[in-house]
Amino acid sequence: MSNRYELPPVDFGSDLVRYAFEIERLRGNLGGGTTPARTLTELHALFRVVMSVISARIEGNRTTVYDALADIPAVASGRPATSDSLREITNILAGIDFIDTTDPARPLTHVLIRELHRITVDGLHREGDRTPGEYRANEVSINGSAHTPPSHVYVHAEMSELLDFANRDMPTHEQMLHAAIAHHRFVWIHPFTNGNGRVSRLFTYAMLRRNGFDSVPGYRAVNPTAVFGNDRDGYYAALEAADDLSPTGTVAWCEFFVRGLRHDLERLVQMQDFAFVMDELIDPAIDRLTTSGAATAAESAALKIAVRHGVVKAGDLEPALPGSPSQRSVTIRSLVERGILVHDERGPRFYRVSLARAPLGQFVIRQLDALGYLPRILKDDEPSGPA
C-alpha cells in the first residue's frame, strides 16, 4: 500500500490530537441519556433529510430543507419527484437508507461504492451520470481545483487500495483520522464522471458506522455531511490543501474534519437530555405550529402529552382533549390526516408524534436553527409558509 495511506505524524500537543480525544470522550457519553430511543429515532429521521439537503446544497442544489420535508413523503409514497433538484435529494436519502440497512461490520467493497453511485445519480439530468454505477472511463478535471485526478486507467486499482485502507481495523483513537483520510483520498481519485462529492460523503458515513457509530440506538445521525455544510468554502480549501498528499496538508484536512465532527457530537450528546429536547426543541416547535395556525391550542397540548409518552392511545390525550371519546377521535383523525400524528406499529389505535414530517418537522427545523444547530449552508432557507 502506498504511503498516501499512512497516518501522518502528529504532534501530541496539537489541536488535532486534542479534538480526537474530545471525540472519544463524547462518544463514551452516547447512549447514557434520558431521551427515549423512539424520540432519538424520530430526530434521526429528521436529520437524514437535513443531511441529504446539505449534501445536495454543497453541489449547488437550492431546494430548501422546508420544501424537502413537505415533498419527500409524496415521493416516498410512489409519486415521481416534481423536479430534478428534489430527486437529487431523495436519491441521497435512498443512499443513506441503503447504508443503514447494510451490516456495518461488512467490508466496504467496489460493489457497495458503485451501488451508492447508481442510487445517487439515478434518473438525474443536471447532476446525473451517463454510466451510473460504473467507474469513469475518461479523464476528468475538478472545477476550481488545481488537482488532476489519476487517469481512468488506474481508477480501479486506486479504489482497491483505498478500500483496503478503509477496511483496516484501527485503534479507537485513530478512527477519526482514518475516516478523514479516506474521504479525501476518495475525492482525490474522483472515481466517477459525476457524483463524486455526494458518494464520498455517503462513503464516509458508512466508514463512521463501521467505526462504532451504529452501535447506539438513535445515533446514526452522526454524519460528516454536517461538518462540510457548516463551512463549504473551508471544506473545499481543506481538501485542496491535502491534494499534494503531504503530511502537512493531510494534517490540515484531518484537523478540519475532526474539529467539525467534535462540534457535531457535542450537539448530539446534548440531545440525550430529554428535558433539554422537550423544553428547548420540541415544545417550542409545537408552539410555533400553533402560532402559525396549523394546530389549535388543544391539539398542541395533546401533542406535548404524546411526545412525553412516546406512544399514546386516545384515552391518554383526555387531559388535553376533554369531551366524548367520539369528539376526541375526530381530533385525532384530523391530526393523523395532517401527518402530525402517525399510527404506531403496535396497531391502529396507537399513535405517536411525527417529528420528521411536515408540518411539525418544519417547525422543529426552525427551532434547531434558533438553537444554532443548523449548518451555515442552510441559514438562508426560509419556509414557504409562516413559521
Short mmCIF file of C-alpha atoms in Angstrom, two decimals:
data_model
loop_
_atom_site.label_atom_id
_atom_site.label_comp_id
_atom_site.label_asym_id
_atom_site.label_seq_id
_atom_site.Cartn_x
_atom_site.Cartn_y
_atom_site.Cartn_z
CA MET A 1 0.00 0.00 0.00
CA SER A 2 1.38 3.42 -0.95
CA ASN A 3 2.41 5.92 1.68
CA ARG A 4 -0.59 8.11 0.86
CA TYR A 5 -2.49 5.74 3.17
CA GLU A 6 -0.18 6.07 6.14
CA LEU A 7 -1.39 8.21 9.02
CA PRO A 8 0.71 11.38 9.09
CA PRO A 9 2.94 12.18 12.07
CA VAL A 10 1.03 14.34 14.52
CA ASP A 11 2.37 16.41 17.40
CA PHE A 12 0.87 15.04 20.62
CA GLY A 13 0.11 18.58 21.80
CA SER A 14 -1.64 19.62 18.58
CA ASP A 15 -5.26 20.68 18.22
CA LEU A 16 -5.87 17.59 16.10
CA VAL A 17 -4.95 15.26 18.94
CA ARG A 18 -6.99 17.32 21.40
CA TYR A 19 -10.05 17.14 19.14
CA ALA A 20 -9.60 13.39 18.65
CA PHE A 21 -9.51 12.81 22.41
CA GLU A 22 -12.57 15.02 22.90
CA ILE A 23 -14.44 12.97 20.30
CA GLU A 24 -13.66 9.79 22.19
CA ARG A 25 -14.86 11.38 25.43
CA LEU A 26 -18.10 12.46 23.73
CA ARG A 27 -18.56 9.09 22.07
CA GLY A 28 -18.30 7.47 25.51
CA ASN A 29 -21.24 9.63 26.60
CA LEU A 30 -23.53 8.45 23.81
CA GLY A 31 -26.37 6.20 24.86
CA GLY A 32 -26.49 7.15 28.51
CA GLY A 33 -29.07 9.92 28.48
CA THR A 34 -32.75 10.25 29.29
CA THR A 35 -34.16 10.86 25.80
CA PRO A 36 -36.20 7.80 24.74
CA ALA A 37 -34.85 5.79 21.83
CA ARG A 38 -38.09 6.39 19.92
CA THR A 39 -37.62 10.17 20.11
CA LEU A 40 -33.99 9.81 19.00
CA THR A 41 -35.14 7.68 16.09
CA GLU A 42 -37.61 10.38 15.04
CA LEU A 43 -34.90 13.02 15.28
CA HIS A 44 -32.58 10.78 13.27
CA ALA A 45 -35.20 10.58 10.52
CA LEU A 46 -35.34 14.37 10.50
CA PHE A 47 -31.55 14.70 10.46
CA ARG A 48 -31.40 12.30 7.49
CA VAL A 49 -33.42 14.80 5.46
CA VAL A 50 -31.25 17.68 6.66
CA MET A 51 -28.05 15.84 5.73
CA SER A 52 -29.41 14.95 2.30
CA VAL A 53 -30.32 18.58 1.61
CA ILE A 54 -26.87 19.71 2.78
CA SER A 55 -25.08 17.20 0.55
CA ALA A 56 -27.10 18.36 -2.45
CA ARG A 57 -26.65 22.03 -1.46
CA ILE A 58 -22.87 21.65 -1.48
CA GLU A 59 -23.23 20.71 -5.16
CA GLY A 60 -25.40 23.74 -5.92
CA ASN A 61 -28.93 22.40 -5.33
CA ARG A 62 -31.15 25.22 -3.99
CA THR A 63 -34.10 23.17 -2.65
CA THR A 64 -34.81 24.31 0.90
CA VAL A 65 -34.96 21.85 3.75
CA TYR A 66 -38.55 23.00 4.38
CA ASP A 67 -39.66 22.22 0.84
CA ALA A 68 -37.86 18.87 1.03
CA LEU A 69 -39.73 17.92 4.21
CA ALA A 70 -43.02 18.86 2.57
CA ASP A 71 -42.39 17.00 -0.70
CA ILE A 72 -40.44 13.88 0.30
CA PRO A 73 -43.40 11.96 1.80
CA ALA A 74 -45.23 12.20 -1.55
CA VAL A 75 -42.18 10.78 -3.34
CA ALA A 76 -41.86 8.04 -0.73
CA SER A 77 -45.49 7.07 -1.38
CA GLY A 78 -44.69 6.41 -5.03
CA ARG A 79 -45.27 9.72 -6.76
CA PRO A 80 -42.50 10.89 -9.10
CA ALA A 81 -40.29 13.75 -7.89
CA THR A 82 -41.57 17.07 -9.17
CA SER A 83 -38.10 18.33 -10.08
CA ASP A 84 -34.57 17.17 -10.76
CA SER A 85 -33.47 19.00 -7.60
CA LEU A 86 -35.92 17.13 -5.41
CA ARG A 87 -34.96 13.82 -6.99
CA GLU A 88 -31.30 14.54 -6.21
CA ILE A 89 -32.20 14.85 -2.53
CA THR A 90 -34.41 11.76 -2.46
CA ASN A 91 -31.60 9.82 -4.15
CA ILE A 92 -29.19 10.82 -1.38
CA LEU A 93 -31.80 9.74 1.18
CA ALA A 94 -32.04 6.41 -0.61
CA GLY A 95 -28.25 6.11 -0.35
CA ILE A 96 -28.42 6.70 3.41
CA ASP A 97 -31.17 4.09 3.67
CA PHE A 98 -29.05 1.63 1.71
CA ILE A 99 -26.14 2.15 4.10
CA ASP A 100 -28.38 1.94 7.18
CA THR A 101 -29.69 -1.45 6.08
CA THR A 102 -26.19 -2.81 5.49
CA ASP A 103 -24.38 -4.66 8.26
CA PRO A 104 -21.74 -2.15 9.44
CA ALA A 105 -19.31 -4.99 10.09
CA ARG A 106 -19.25 -5.95 6.41
CA PRO A 107 -16.23 -4.72 4.44
CA LEU A 108 -16.66 -1.76 2.14
CA THR A 109 -16.42 -3.05 -1.42
CA HIS A 110 -16.34 -1.93 -5.04
CA VAL A 111 -19.88 -3.28 -5.38
CA LEU A 112 -21.12 -1.12 -2.49
CA ILE A 113 -19.41 2.03 -3.79
CA ARG A 114 -20.74 1.55 -7.31
CA GLU A 115 -24.24 0.87 -5.97
CA LEU A 116 -24.11 4.08 -3.94
CA HIS A 117 -23.20 5.91 -7.13
CA ARG A 118 -26.02 4.26 -9.08
CA ILE A 119 -28.52 5.25 -6.40
CA THR A 120 -27.15 8.79 -6.14
CA VAL A 121 -27.32 9.71 -9.83
CA ASP A 122 -30.38 7.63 -10.77
CA GLY A 123 -32.70 9.49 -13.13
CA LEU A 124 -30.92 12.84 -12.82
CA HIS A 125 -30.15 15.21 -15.66
CA ARG A 126 -28.02 18.12 -14.44
CA GLU A 127 -26.34 16.09 -11.68
CA GLY A 128 -26.60 12.67 -13.31
CA ASP A 129 -24.05 10.41 -14.98
CA ARG A 130 -24.28 8.61 -18.31
CA THR A 131 -22.81 5.48 -16.73
CA PRO A 132 -24.48 5.12 -13.31
CA GLY A 133 -22.77 2.60 -11.07
CA GLU A 134 -19.63 2.45 -13.21
CA TYR A 135 -16.18 3.88 -12.60
CA ARG A 136 -15.25 6.51 -15.16
CA ALA A 137 -13.69 5.52 -18.45
CA ASN A 138 -12.47 9.01 -19.30
CA GLU A 139 -10.17 11.73 -17.97
CA VAL A 140 -11.77 14.39 -15.76
CA SER A 141 -10.94 17.68 -14.12
CA ILE A 142 -12.35 19.21 -10.94
CA ASN A 143 -13.91 22.66 -11.26
CA GLY A 144 -11.96 25.26 -9.32
CA SER A 145 -9.20 22.83 -8.34
CA ALA A 146 -5.59 22.60 -9.47
CA HIS A 147 -5.63 18.84 -8.80
CA THR A 148 -5.75 16.49 -11.78
CA PRO A 149 -7.27 13.13 -10.76
CA PRO A 150 -5.49 9.93 -11.79
CA SER A 151 -6.09 8.59 -15.28
CA HIS A 152 -9.16 6.43 -15.67
CA VAL A 153 -6.80 3.55 -16.45
CA TYR A 154 -5.78 3.48 -12.77
CA VAL A 155 -9.15 4.15 -11.14
CA HIS A 156 -10.00 0.54 -10.24
CA ALA A 157 -6.53 -0.10 -8.80
CA GLU A 158 -6.64 3.20 -6.89
CA MET A 159 -10.06 2.33 -5.46
CA SER A 160 -8.85 -1.13 -4.46
CA GLU A 161 -6.04 0.48 -2.49
CA LEU A 162 -8.43 2.95 -0.90
CA LEU A 163 -10.86 0.17 0.10
CA ASP A 164 -8.03 -1.87 1.61
CA PHE A 165 -7.23 1.17 3.74
CA ALA A 166 -10.90 1.90 4.58
CA ASN A 167 -11.40 -1.67 5.81
CA ARG A 168 -8.43 -1.64 8.17
CA ASP A 169 -9.17 -2.25 11.83
CA MET A 170 -7.91 0.87 13.55
CA PRO A 171 -7.42 1.64 17.25
CA THR A 172 -10.19 3.85 18.56
CA HIS A 173 -8.07 6.98 18.89
CA GLU A 174 -7.09 6.78 15.19
CA GLN A 175 -10.54 6.10 13.72
CA MET A 176 -11.42 9.74 13.00
CA LEU A 177 -8.13 10.33 11.18
CA HIS A 178 -8.79 7.10 9.31
CA ALA A 179 -12.20 8.34 8.11
CA ALA A 180 -10.87 11.80 7.28
CA ILE A 181 -8.02 10.49 5.13
CA ALA A 182 -10.29 8.03 3.33
CA HIS A 183 -12.73 10.81 2.49
CA HIS A 184 -10.03 12.98 0.98
CA ARG A 185 -8.44 10.14 -0.97
CA PHE A 186 -11.83 9.23 -2.44
CA VAL A 187 -12.29 12.77 -3.76
CA TRP A 188 -8.64 12.81 -4.89
CA ILE A 189 -9.20 9.67 -7.01
CA HIS A 190 -12.52 11.07 -8.35
CA PRO A 191 -13.65 7.60 -9.48
CA PHE A 192 -16.83 8.68 -11.27
CA THR A 193 -17.55 11.13 -14.05
CA ASN A 194 -20.08 12.91 -11.84
CA GLY A 195 -21.50 12.49 -8.33
CA ASN A 196 -18.15 12.08 -6.57
CA GLY A 197 -18.88 14.57 -3.79
CA ARG A 198 -22.24 13.05 -2.90
CA VAL A 199 -20.88 9.49 -2.98
CA SER A 200 -17.77 10.46 -0.98
CA ARG A 201 -19.96 11.78 1.84
CA LEU A 202 -22.06 8.61 1.84
CA PHE A 203 -18.87 6.54 1.81
CA THR A 204 -17.56 8.44 4.85
CA TYR A 205 -20.89 7.96 6.64
CA ALA A 206 -20.52 4.22 6.01
CA MET A 207 -17.00 4.35 7.47
CA LEU A 208 -18.25 6.04 10.65
CA ARG A 209 -20.82 3.28 11.06
CA ARG A 210 -18.03 0.72 10.73
CA ASN A 211 -16.12 2.62 13.38
CA GLY A 212 -18.81 2.21 16.01
CA PHE A 213 -21.35 4.97 15.50
CA ASP A 214 -24.08 2.46 14.65
CA SER A 215 -23.98 0.67 17.99
CA VAL A 216 -26.13 3.12 19.96
CA PRO A 217 -29.85 3.34 19.04
CA GLY A 218 -30.77 6.73 17.61
CA TYR A 219 -27.20 7.87 16.97
CA ARG A 220 -26.93 7.01 13.31
CA ALA A 221 -27.35 10.77 12.95
CA VAL A 222 -23.57 11.09 13.35
CA ASN A 223 -22.98 12.14 9.77
CA PRO A 224 -19.95 14.03 8.45
CA THR A 225 -22.09 15.97 5.97
CA ALA A 226 -22.99 18.43 8.74
CA VAL A 227 -19.29 19.22 9.12
CA PHE A 228 -18.89 20.03 5.45
CA GLY A 229 -22.12 22.04 5.28
CA ASN A 230 -21.10 24.25 8.17
CA ASP A 231 -18.21 25.69 6.16
CA ARG A 232 -18.45 24.86 2.46
CA ASP A 233 -15.57 27.13 1.46
CA GLY A 234 -13.43 25.80 4.30
CA TYR A 235 -14.31 22.25 3.22
CA TYR A 236 -13.05 22.80 -0.29
CA ALA A 237 -9.98 24.70 0.89
CA ALA A 238 -9.04 21.96 3.36
CA LEU A 239 -9.48 19.28 0.69
CA GLU A 240 -7.32 21.31 -1.69
CA ALA A 241 -4.60 21.65 0.95
CA ALA A 242 -4.32 17.86 1.13
CA ASP A 243 -4.18 17.29 -2.62
CA ASP A 244 -0.38 17.24 -2.65
CA LEU A 245 -0.63 14.23 -0.26
CA SER A 246 1.94 15.82 2.03
CA PRO A 247 1.81 15.17 5.78
CA THR A 248 1.24 18.89 6.38
CA GLY A 249 -1.72 19.13 4.01
CA THR A 250 -3.19 15.87 5.26
CA VAL A 251 -2.98 17.01 8.88
CA ALA A 252 -4.68 20.31 7.98
CA TRP A 253 -7.53 18.42 6.32
CA CYS A 254 -7.84 15.98 9.23
CA GLU A 255 -7.98 18.86 11.69
CA PHE A 256 -10.84 20.46 9.73
CA PHE A 257 -12.73 17.16 9.65
CA VAL A 258 -12.17 16.18 13.29
CA ARG A 259 -12.87 19.66 14.67
CA GLY A 260 -16.20 19.76 12.86
CA LEU A 261 -17.17 16.26 13.91
CA ARG A 262 -16.40 17.06 17.54
CA HIS A 263 -18.71 20.08 17.33
CA ASP A 264 -21.49 17.94 15.84
CA LEU A 265 -21.06 15.29 18.53
CA GLU A 266 -21.35 17.91 21.27
CA ARG A 267 -24.79 18.79 19.96
CA LEU A 268 -25.84 15.15 19.65
CA VAL A 269 -24.80 14.45 23.23
CA GLN A 270 -26.98 17.37 24.28
CA MET A 271 -29.90 15.64 22.56
CA GLN A 272 -29.61 12.86 25.16
CA ASP A 273 -31.08 15.20 27.77
CA PHE A 274 -34.83 14.72 27.36
CA ALA A 275 -35.60 17.81 29.44
CA PHE A 276 -33.48 19.86 27.03
CA VAL A 277 -35.08 18.21 23.98
CA MET A 278 -38.59 18.96 25.24
CA ASP A 279 -38.03 22.40 26.76
CA GLU A 280 -35.72 23.84 24.11
CA LEU A 281 -36.67 21.99 20.93
CA ILE A 282 -39.97 20.11 20.73
CA ASP A 283 -42.25 22.21 22.95
CA PRO A 284 -41.18 25.46 21.21
CA ALA A 285 -41.66 23.77 17.81
CA ILE A 286 -45.19 22.74 18.78
CA ASP A 287 -45.83 26.31 20.00
CA ARG A 288 -44.64 27.61 16.61
CA LEU A 289 -47.00 25.16 14.91
CA THR A 290 -49.88 26.55 16.97
CA THR A 291 -48.92 30.20 16.39
CA SER A 292 -48.85 29.55 12.64
CA GLY A 293 -52.47 28.40 12.78
CA ALA A 294 -51.62 24.84 11.80
CA ALA A 295 -52.83 23.45 15.15
CA THR A 296 -55.24 24.55 17.86
CA ALA A 297 -54.21 25.12 21.46
CA ALA A 298 -55.92 21.86 22.47
CA GLU A 299 -54.14 19.95 19.72
CA SER A 300 -50.85 21.49 20.83
CA ALA A 301 -51.43 20.30 24.40
CA ALA A 302 -52.28 16.82 23.11
CA LEU A 303 -49.08 16.68 21.06
CA LYS A 304 -46.97 17.62 24.07
CA ILE A 305 -48.56 14.79 26.04
CA ALA A 306 -47.99 12.37 23.17
CA VAL A 307 -44.30 13.22 22.81
CA ARG A 308 -43.70 12.76 26.52
CA HIS A 309 -45.49 9.40 26.49
CA GLY A 310 -43.84 8.24 23.27
CA VAL A 311 -46.86 6.20 22.17
CA VAL A 312 -50.42 7.02 23.22
CA LYS A 313 -53.97 5.75 22.91
CA ALA A 314 -56.90 8.10 22.62
CA GLY A 315 -57.62 7.96 26.35
CA ASP A 316 -54.13 9.22 27.20
CA LEU A 317 -54.99 12.51 25.47
CA GLU A 318 -58.14 13.18 27.51
CA PRO A 319 -56.48 15.89 29.70
CA ALA A 320 -55.87 17.96 26.54
CA LEU A 321 -58.92 16.81 24.60
CA PRO A 322 -61.84 16.61 27.07
CA GLY A 323 -65.28 15.63 25.90
CA SER A 324 -66.67 12.46 24.48
CA PRO A 325 -64.50 9.70 23.01
CA SER A 326 -66.04 10.37 19.60
CA GLN A 327 -65.03 14.05 19.75
CA ARG A 328 -61.52 13.03 20.74
CA SER A 329 -61.40 10.57 17.85
CA VAL A 330 -62.34 13.32 15.41
CA THR A 331 -59.43 15.47 16.59
CA ILE A 332 -57.00 12.56 16.50
CA ARG A 333 -58.14 11.62 12.99
CA SER A 334 -57.54 15.20 11.87
CA LEU A 335 -54.02 15.16 13.33
CA VAL A 336 -53.32 11.87 11.53
CA GLU A 337 -54.65 13.19 8.22
CA ARG A 338 -52.36 16.22 8.52
CA GLY A 339 -49.34 14.00 9.19
CA ILE A 340 -48.75 15.34 12.70
CA LEU A 341 -49.70 12.10 14.41
CA VAL A 342 -48.94 8.73 12.82
CA HIS A 343 -50.08 5.22 13.66
CA ASP A 344 -47.57 3.26 15.69
CA GLU A 345 -46.58 -0.24 14.66
CA ARG A 346 -48.40 -1.62 17.71
CA GLY A 347 -51.73 -1.14 15.94
CA PRO A 348 -54.25 1.36 14.53
CA ARG A 349 -55.29 2.63 17.97
CA PHE A 350 -51.76 3.59 18.98
CA TYR A 351 -50.32 6.94 17.95
CA ARG A 352 -47.06 8.84 18.09
CA VAL A 353 -45.98 12.31 17.03
CA SER A 354 -44.13 12.61 13.74
CA LEU A 355 -41.17 14.94 14.24
CA ALA A 356 -39.69 14.20 10.83
CA ARG A 357 -42.54 15.18 8.52
CA ALA A 358 -44.24 18.40 7.58
CA PRO A 359 -45.81 20.34 9.07
CA LEU A 360 -44.31 19.77 12.54
CA GLY A 361 -40.89 18.75 11.22
CA GLN A 362 -40.57 22.13 9.55
CA PHE A 363 -41.04 23.86 12.88
CA VAL A 364 -38.56 21.54 14.57
CA ILE A 365 -36.09 22.65 11.89
CA ARG A 366 -36.89 26.31 12.64
CA GLN A 367 -36.21 25.68 16.30
CA LEU A 368 -32.95 23.85 15.54
CA ASP A 369 -31.95 26.92 13.56
CA ALA A 370 -32.82 29.17 16.50
CA LEU A 371 -30.64 26.99 18.74
CA GLY A 372 -27.71 27.29 16.32
CA TYR A 373 -27.85 23.63 15.29
CA LEU A 374 -28.21 24.12 11.54
CA PRO A 375 -25.05 24.29 9.41
CA ARG A 376 -24.41 27.68 7.85
CA ILE A 377 -25.17 26.37 4.38
CA LEU A 378 -28.89 26.22 5.36
CA LYS A 379 -29.02 29.61 7.06
CA ASP A 380 -30.73 31.39 4.17
CA ASP A 381 -33.52 28.82 3.87
CA GLU A 382 -37.00 30.10 4.50
CA PRO A 383 -40.18 28.08 4.84
CA SER A 384 -42.90 28.55 2.23
CA GLY A 385 -45.45 29.47 4.89
CA PRO A 386 -45.33 31.28 8.25
CA ALA A 387 -43.00 29.92 10.92
#
